[in-house]
Coordinates of C-alpha atoms in Angstrom, one line a residue:
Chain A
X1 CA 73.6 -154.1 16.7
X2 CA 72.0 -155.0 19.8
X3 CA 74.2 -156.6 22.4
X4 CA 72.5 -158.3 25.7
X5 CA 74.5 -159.3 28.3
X6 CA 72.0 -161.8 30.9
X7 CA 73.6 -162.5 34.5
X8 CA 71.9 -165.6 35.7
X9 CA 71.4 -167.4 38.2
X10 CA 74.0 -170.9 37.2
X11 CA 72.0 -173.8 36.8
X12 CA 70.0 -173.2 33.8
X13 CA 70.4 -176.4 31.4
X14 CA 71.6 -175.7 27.6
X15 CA 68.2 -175.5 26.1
X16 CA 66.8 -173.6 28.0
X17 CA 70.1 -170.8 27.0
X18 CA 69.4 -172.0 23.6
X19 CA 65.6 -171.0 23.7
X20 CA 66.3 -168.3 25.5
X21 CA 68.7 -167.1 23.8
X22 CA 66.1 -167.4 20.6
X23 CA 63.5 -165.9 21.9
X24 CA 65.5 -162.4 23.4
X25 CA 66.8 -162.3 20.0
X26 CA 63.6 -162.6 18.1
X27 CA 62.1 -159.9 20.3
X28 CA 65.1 -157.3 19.6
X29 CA 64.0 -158.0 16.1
X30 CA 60.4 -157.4 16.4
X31 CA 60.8 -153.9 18.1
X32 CA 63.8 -152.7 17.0
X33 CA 64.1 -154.2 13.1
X34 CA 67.3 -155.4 12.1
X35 CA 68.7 -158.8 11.2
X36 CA 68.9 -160.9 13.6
X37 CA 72.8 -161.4 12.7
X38 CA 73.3 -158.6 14.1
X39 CA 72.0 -159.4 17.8
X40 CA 74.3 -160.8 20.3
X41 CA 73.1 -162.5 23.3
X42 CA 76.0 -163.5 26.1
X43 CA 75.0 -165.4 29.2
X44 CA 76.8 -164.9 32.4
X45 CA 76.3 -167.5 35.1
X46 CA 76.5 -165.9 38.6
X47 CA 76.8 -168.3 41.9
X48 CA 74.3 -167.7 44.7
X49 CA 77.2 -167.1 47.2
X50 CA 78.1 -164.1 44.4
X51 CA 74.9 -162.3 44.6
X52 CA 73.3 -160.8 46.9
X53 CA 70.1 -158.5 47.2
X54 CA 69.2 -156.7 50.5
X55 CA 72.8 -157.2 51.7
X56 CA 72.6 -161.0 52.0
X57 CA 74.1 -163.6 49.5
X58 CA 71.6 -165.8 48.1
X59 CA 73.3 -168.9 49.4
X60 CA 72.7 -167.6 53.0
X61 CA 69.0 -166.8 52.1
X62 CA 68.6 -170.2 51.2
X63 CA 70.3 -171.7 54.6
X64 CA 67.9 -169.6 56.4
X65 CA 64.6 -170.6 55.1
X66 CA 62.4 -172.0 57.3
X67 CA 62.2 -175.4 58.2
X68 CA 58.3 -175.8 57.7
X69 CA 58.5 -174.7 53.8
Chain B
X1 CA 92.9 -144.4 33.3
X2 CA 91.4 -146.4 30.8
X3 CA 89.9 -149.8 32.0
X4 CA 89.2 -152.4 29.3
X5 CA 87.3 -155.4 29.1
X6 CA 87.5 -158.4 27.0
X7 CA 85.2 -160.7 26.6
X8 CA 86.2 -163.4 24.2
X9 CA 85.5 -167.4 23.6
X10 CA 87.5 -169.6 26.5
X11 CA 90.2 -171.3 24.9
X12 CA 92.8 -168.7 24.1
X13 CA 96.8 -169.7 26.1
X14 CA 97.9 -167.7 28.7
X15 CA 100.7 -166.3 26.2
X16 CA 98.2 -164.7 23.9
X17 CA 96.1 -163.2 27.0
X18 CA 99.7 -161.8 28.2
X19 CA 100.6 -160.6 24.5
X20 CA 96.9 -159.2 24.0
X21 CA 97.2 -157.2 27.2
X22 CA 100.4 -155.8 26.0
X23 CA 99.5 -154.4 22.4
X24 CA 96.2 -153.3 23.9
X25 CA 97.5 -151.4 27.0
X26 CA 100.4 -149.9 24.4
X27 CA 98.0 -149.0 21.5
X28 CA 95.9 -147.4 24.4
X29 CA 99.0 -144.9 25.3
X30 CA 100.1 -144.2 21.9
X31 CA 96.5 -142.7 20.8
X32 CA 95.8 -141.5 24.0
X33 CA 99.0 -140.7 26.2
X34 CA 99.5 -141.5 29.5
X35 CA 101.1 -143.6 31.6
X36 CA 101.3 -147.6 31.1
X37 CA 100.2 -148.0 34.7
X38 CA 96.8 -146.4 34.2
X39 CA 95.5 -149.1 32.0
X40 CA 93.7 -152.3 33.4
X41 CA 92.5 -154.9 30.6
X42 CA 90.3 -157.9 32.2
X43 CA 90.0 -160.8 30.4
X44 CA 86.4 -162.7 30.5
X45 CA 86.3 -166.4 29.0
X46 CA 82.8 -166.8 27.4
X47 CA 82.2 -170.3 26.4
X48 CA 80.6 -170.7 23.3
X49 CA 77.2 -172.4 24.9
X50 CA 77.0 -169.0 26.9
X51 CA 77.1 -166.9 23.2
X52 CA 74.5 -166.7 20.7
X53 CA 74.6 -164.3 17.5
X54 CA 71.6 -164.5 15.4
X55 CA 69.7 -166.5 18.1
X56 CA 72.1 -169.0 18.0
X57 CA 74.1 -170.1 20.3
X58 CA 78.2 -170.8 18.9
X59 CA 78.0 -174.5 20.0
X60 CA 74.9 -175.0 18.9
X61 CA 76.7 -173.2 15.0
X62 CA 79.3 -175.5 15.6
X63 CA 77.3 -178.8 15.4
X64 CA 75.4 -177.7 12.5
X65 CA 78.4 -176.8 10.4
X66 CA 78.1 -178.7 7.3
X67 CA 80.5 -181.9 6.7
X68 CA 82.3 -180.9 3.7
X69 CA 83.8 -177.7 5.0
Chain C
X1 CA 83.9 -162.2 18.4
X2 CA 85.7 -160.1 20.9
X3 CA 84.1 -157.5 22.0
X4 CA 85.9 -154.9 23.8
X5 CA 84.5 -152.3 26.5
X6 CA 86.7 -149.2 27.1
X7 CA 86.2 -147.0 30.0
X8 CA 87.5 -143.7 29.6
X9 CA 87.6 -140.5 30.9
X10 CA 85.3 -138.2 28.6
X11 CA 87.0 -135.5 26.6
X12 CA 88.7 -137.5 23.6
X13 CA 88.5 -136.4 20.1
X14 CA 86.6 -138.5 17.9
X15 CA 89.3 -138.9 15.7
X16 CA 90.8 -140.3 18.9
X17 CA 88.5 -142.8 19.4
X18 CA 88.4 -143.9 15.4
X19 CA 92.2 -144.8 15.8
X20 CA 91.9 -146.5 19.2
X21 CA 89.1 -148.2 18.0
X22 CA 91.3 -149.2 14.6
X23 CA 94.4 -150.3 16.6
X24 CA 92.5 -152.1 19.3
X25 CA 91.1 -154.5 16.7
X26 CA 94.3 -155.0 15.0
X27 CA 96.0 -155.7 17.8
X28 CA 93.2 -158.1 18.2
X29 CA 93.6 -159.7 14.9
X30 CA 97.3 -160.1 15.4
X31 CA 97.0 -161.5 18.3
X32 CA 93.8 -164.0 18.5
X33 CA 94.1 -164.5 14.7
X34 CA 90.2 -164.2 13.2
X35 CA 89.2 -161.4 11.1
X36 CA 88.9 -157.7 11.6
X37 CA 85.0 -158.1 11.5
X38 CA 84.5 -160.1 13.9
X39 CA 85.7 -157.6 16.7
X40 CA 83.4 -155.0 18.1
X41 CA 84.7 -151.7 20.3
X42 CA 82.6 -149.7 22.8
X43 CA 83.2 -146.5 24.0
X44 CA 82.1 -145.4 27.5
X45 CA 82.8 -141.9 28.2
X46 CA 83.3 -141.6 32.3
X47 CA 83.0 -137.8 33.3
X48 CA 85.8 -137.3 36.5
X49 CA 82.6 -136.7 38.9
X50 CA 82.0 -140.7 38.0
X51 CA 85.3 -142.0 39.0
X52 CA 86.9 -142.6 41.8
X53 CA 90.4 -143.9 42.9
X54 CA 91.4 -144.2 46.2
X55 CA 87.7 -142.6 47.4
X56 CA 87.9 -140.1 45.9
X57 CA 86.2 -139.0 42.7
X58 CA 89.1 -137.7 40.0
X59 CA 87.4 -134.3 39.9
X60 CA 87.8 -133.4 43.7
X61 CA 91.5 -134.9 43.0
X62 CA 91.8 -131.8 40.4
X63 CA 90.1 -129.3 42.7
X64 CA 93.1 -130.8 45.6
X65 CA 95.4 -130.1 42.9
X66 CA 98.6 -128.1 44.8
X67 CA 99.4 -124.2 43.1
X68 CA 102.6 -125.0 41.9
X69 CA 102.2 -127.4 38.9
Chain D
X1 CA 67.4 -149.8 43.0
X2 CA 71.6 -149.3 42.5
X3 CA 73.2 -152.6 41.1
X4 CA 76.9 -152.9 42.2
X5 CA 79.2 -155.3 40.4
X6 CA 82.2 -155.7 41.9
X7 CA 85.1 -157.5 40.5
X8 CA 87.7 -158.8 42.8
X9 CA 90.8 -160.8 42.4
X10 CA 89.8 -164.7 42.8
X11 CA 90.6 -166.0 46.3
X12 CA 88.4 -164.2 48.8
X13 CA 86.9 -166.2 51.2
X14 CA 82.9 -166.8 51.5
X15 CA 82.9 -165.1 54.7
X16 CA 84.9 -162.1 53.1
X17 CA 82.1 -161.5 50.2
X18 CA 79.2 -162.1 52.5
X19 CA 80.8 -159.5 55.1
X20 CA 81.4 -156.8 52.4
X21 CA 78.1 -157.3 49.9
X22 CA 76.3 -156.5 53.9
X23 CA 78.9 -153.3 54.4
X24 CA 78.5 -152.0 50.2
X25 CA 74.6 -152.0 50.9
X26 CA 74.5 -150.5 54.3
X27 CA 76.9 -147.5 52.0
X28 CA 74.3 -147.3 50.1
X29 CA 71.3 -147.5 52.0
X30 CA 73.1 -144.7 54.2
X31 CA 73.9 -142.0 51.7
X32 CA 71.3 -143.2 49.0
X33 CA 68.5 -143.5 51.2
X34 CA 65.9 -146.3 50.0
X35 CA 65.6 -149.9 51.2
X36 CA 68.4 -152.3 51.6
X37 CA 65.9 -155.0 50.0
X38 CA 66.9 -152.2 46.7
X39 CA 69.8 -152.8 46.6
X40 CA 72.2 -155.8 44.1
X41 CA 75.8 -156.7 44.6
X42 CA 77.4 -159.3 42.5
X43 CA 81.1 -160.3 43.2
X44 CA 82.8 -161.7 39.9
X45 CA 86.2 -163.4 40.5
X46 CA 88.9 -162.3 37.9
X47 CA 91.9 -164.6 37.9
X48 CA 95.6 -163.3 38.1
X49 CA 96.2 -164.4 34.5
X50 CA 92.7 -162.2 33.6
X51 CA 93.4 -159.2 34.6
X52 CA 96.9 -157.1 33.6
X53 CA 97.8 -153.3 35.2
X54 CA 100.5 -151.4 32.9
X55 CA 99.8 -154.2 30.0
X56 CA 101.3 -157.4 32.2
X57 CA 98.7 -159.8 33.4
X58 CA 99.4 -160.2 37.6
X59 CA 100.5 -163.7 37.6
X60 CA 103.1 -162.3 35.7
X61 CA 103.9 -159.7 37.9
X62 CA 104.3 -162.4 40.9
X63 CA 106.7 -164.6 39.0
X64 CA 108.7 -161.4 38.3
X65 CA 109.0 -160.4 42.2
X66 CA 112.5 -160.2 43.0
X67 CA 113.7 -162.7 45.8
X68 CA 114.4 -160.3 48.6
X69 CA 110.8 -159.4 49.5
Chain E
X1 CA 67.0 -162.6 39.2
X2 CA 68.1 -162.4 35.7
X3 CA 69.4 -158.9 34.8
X4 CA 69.9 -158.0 31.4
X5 CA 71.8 -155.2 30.2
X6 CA 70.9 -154.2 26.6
X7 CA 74.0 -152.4 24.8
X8 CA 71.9 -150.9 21.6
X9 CA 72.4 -147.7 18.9
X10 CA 70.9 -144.3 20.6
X11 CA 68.0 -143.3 19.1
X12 CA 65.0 -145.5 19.9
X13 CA 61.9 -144.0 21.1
X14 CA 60.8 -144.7 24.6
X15 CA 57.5 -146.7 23.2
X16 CA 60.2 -149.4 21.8
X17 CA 62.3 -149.5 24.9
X18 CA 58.9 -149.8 26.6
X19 CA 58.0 -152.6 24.4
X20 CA 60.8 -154.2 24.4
X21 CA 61.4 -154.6 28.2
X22 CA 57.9 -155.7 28.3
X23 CA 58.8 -158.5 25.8
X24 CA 62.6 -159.5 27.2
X25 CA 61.0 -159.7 30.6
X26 CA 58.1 -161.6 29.4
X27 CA 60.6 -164.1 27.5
X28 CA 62.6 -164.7 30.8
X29 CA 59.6 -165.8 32.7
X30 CA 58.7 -168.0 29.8
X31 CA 61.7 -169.5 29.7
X32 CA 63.3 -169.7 32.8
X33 CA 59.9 -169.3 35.2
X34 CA 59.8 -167.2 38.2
X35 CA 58.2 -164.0 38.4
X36 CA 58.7 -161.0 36.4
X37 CA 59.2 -158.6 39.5
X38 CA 62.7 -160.7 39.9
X39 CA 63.5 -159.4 36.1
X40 CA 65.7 -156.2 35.8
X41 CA 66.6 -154.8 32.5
X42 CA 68.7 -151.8 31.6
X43 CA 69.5 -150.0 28.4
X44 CA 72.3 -148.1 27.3
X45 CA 72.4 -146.0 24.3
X46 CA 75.6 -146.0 22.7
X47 CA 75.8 -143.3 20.4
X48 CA 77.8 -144.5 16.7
X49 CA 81.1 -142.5 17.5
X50 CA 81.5 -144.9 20.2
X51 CA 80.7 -148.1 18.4
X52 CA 83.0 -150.0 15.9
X53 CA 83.0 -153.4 14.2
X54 CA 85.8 -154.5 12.1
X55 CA 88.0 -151.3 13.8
X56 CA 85.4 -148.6 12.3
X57 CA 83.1 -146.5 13.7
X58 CA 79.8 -147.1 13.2
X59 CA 79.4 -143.1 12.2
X60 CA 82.5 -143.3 10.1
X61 CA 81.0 -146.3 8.0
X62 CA 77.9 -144.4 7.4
X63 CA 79.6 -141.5 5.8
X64 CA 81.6 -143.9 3.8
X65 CA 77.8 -145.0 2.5
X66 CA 78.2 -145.0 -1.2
X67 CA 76.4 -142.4 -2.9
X68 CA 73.7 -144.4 -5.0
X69 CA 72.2 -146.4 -2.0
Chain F
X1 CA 92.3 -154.5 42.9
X2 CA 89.1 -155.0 43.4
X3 CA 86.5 -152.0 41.0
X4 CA 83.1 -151.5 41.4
X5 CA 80.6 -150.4 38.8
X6 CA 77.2 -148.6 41.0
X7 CA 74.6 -148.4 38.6
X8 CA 72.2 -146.4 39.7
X9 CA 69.1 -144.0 38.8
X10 CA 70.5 -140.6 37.8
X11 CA 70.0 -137.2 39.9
X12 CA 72.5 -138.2 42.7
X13 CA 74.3 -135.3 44.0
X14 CA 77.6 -134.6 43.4
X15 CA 78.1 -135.1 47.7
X16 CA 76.7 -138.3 47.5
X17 CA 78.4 -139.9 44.7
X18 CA 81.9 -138.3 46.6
X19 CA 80.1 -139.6 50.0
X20 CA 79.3 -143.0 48.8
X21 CA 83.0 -143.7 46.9
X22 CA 84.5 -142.8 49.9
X23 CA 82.4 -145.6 52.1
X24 CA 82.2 -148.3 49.6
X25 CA 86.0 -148.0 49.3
X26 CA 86.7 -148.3 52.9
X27 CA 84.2 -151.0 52.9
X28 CA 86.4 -152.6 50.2
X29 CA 89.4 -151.6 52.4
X30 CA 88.4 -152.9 55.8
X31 CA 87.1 -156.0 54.8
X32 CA 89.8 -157.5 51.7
X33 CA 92.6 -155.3 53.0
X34 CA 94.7 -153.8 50.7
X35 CA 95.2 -150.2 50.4
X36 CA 92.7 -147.6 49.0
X37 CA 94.5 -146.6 46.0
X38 CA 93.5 -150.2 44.6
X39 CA 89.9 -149.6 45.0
X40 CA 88.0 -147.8 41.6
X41 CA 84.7 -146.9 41.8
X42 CA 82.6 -146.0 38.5
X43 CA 79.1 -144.8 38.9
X44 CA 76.9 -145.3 36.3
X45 CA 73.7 -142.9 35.9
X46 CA 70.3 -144.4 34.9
X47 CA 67.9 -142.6 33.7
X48 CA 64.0 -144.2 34.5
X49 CA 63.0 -144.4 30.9
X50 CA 66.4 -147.3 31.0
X51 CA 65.9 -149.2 33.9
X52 CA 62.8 -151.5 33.9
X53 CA 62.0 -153.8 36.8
X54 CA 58.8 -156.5 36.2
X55 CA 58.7 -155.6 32.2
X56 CA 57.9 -151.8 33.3
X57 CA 59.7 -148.6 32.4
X58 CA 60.3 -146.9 36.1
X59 CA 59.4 -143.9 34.8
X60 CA 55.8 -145.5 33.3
X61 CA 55.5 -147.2 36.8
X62 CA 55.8 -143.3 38.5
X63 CA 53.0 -142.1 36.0
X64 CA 50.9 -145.4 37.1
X65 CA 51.4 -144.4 41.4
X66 CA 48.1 -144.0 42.2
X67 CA 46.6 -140.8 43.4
X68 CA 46.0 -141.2 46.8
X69 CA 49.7 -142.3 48.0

């Protein structure tokens, strides 16, 4: 009865959700046993001005990279 | 002080979100007491591109449904 | 597929829990339409030292707790 | 390595959730200890009709504010 | 970033939780690219008194187990 | 309204978790407005044999440190 909840970073096109979503599955399976009926897999799509690691939202880490790079 | 979270498929009207809050919030006081105003419920729409069961993903279920039924 | 997350303080009986869980889903049945087994419940158990309202944690609130009542 | 998720009525300005991911992690840094780089907020918006206190979703709530105030 | 919270039955040994990290984190990469180091992934045990589907505990439908199976 | 779940890795004292509702609530506070009795705070223990970060186990990556540091 596995449930994974995956907070991503939005952009991701449909396939790759859908191979991902195949693959996290199939792994569950491999270590854990089971059916994979009974895995769920929910994607959650989280902005880069709703995230933020070290104190800084990821949409003002971009803005300050560096001009050169 | 019981807090619940929903997470079902986008789609669902405003007037079952408000009549699912209700039942939920009121089957939550009559097993556990309490007051009404202690109970939260949140709602999360999950598109069905965003869950998978089985390693599928629910649009992907939808497409392959068979014609006849 | 709902699922359903419920945050509560620890302490219930499990017989508590077996008819929250049982009325949740009805109510989610009734409600969304679908059928009973397509709704999961999870119990979190959230001791008072793990809560806080206000700023401050639930269990200091008991400790502040005036004689008289 | 502490992960907050905060969820917050939609609405709040950029500037309000850049502002308050800095001040959560500077909490935590301070009475954690560890490196700010450790630490992971992520703000997810909950719409009035999402989330209900006392079983009646908060959109309700403002459409049933009496006139007066 | 992706974080991945896995909801799953308590009782798995540490080598599988092991394992399977290894393997979700591994898929992520594969999938989505960037580097493992930017892959989190946390497990919660939930024990089967606090896990129904269908409005049942998971530890009530195992005594309900018929006898012969 | 706004609640926030701290994940974090388990063997906080019981003064910290009370320290660090208190400031992440006025944080909350001084920054949305609102009052403090809106503000909920959950903390949410992890133990390092849950939390992997790069495909590792944090409690495998402790038994990996190397002698010297």
């Amino acid at each position: 009865m596995p449930t994974l909840r995956v907070e991503l970073f939005a952009g991701r096109t449909p396939e790759q959700k859908a191979q991902l979503a195949h693959e996290l599955t199939q792994a569950c399976v491999r270590v854990l046993g089971g059916d994979p009926s009974g895995v769920d897999v929910l994607f959650f799509d989280v902005e880069r001005h709703d995230w933020a690691t070290g104190g800084v939202l990821w949409h003002e880490k971009a803005s300050q990279v560096p001009k050169q790079s």
